CSV table of C-alpha atoms in Angstrom, one decimal:
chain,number,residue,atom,x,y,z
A,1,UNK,CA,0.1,-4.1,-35.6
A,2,UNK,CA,-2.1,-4.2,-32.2
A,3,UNK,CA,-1.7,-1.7,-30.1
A,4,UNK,CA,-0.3,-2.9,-26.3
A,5,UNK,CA,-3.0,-2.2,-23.5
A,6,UNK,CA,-2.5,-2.2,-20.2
A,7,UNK,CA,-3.8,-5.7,-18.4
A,8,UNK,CA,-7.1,-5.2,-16.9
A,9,UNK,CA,-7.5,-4.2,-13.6
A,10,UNK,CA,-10.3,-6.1,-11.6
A,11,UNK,CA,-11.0,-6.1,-8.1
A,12,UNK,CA,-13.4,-8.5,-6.2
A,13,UNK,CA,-15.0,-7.3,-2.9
A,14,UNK,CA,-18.0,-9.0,-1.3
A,15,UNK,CA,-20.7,-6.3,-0.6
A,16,UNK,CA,-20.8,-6.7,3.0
A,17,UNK,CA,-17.5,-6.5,3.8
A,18,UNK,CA,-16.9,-3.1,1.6
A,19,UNK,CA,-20.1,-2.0,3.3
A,20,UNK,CA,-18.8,-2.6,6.8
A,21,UNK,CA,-15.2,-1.2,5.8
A,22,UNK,CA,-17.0,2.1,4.7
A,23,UNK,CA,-19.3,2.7,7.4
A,24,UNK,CA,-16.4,2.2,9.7
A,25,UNK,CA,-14.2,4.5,7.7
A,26,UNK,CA,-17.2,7.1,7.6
A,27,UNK,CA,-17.8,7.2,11.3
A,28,UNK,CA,-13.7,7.7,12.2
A,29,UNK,CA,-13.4,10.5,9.4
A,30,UNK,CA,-12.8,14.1,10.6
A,31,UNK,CA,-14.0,17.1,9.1
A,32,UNK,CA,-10.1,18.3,8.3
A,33,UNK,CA,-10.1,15.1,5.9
A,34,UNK,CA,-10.3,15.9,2.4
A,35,UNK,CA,-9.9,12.9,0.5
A,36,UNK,CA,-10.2,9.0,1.2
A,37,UNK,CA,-7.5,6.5,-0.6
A,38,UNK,CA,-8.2,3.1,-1.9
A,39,UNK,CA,-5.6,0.7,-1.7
A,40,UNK,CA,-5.6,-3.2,-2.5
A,41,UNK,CA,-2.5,-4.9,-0.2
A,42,UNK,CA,-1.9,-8.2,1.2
A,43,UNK,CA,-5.3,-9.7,-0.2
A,44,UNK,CA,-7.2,-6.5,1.4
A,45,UNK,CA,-8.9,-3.0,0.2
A,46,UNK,CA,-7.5,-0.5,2.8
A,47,UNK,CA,-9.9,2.4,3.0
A,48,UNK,CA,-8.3,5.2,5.1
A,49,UNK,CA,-9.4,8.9,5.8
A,50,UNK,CA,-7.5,10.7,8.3
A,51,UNK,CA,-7.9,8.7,11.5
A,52,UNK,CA,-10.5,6.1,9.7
A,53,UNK,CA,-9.0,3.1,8.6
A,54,UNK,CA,-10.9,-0.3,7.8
A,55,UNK,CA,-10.0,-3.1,5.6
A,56,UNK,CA,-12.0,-5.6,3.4
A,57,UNK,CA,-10.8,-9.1,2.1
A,58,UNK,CA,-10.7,-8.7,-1.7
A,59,UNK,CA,-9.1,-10.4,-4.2
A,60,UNK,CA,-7.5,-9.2,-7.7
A,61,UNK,CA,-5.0,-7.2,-9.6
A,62,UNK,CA,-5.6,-3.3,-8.5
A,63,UNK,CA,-1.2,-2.3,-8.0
A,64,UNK,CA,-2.4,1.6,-7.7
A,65,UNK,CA,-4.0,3.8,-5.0
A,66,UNK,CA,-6.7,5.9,-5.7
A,67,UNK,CA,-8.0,8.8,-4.1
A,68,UNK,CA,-11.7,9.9,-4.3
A,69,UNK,CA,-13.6,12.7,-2.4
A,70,UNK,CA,-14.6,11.9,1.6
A,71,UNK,CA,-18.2,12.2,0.0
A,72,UNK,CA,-17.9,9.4,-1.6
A,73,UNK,CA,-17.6,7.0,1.6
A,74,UNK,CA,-20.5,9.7,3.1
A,75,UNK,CA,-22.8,8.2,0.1
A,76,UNK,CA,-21.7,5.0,0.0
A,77,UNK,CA,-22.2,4.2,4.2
């Protein structure tokens, strides 16, 4: 018998548009904010901190939201 798994999750984002998302997010981002979530919506990736929000177009299957540390949009902009 074969185990079920979970379909894949895959997420397409062209470089310059997460790049621009991010810096955008990075610059509107308090000090107060202590995480930054990751959502994929209406053909998008939301990136929002506090009063930072920015979207990329992506395409894909990603039905969850994921929260990572504000340093990671520090690093990545």
């Amino acid at each position: 018998m074969t185990p079920h798994s979970d379909p894949p999750y895959d997420l397409e984002v062209a470089r310059a548009d997460l790049l621009h998302a991010v810096e955008i997010v990075a610059g509107l981002m308090g000090k107060q904010s202590s995480g930054v979530s990751l959502q994929f919506e209406d053909g998008c990736l939301w990136i929002e901190s506090g009063a930072g929000i920015a979207k990329a177009p992506a395409c894909g299957t990603w039905p969850l939201t994921i929260i990572v540390g504000r340093s990671w949009v520090r690093r990545l902009a």
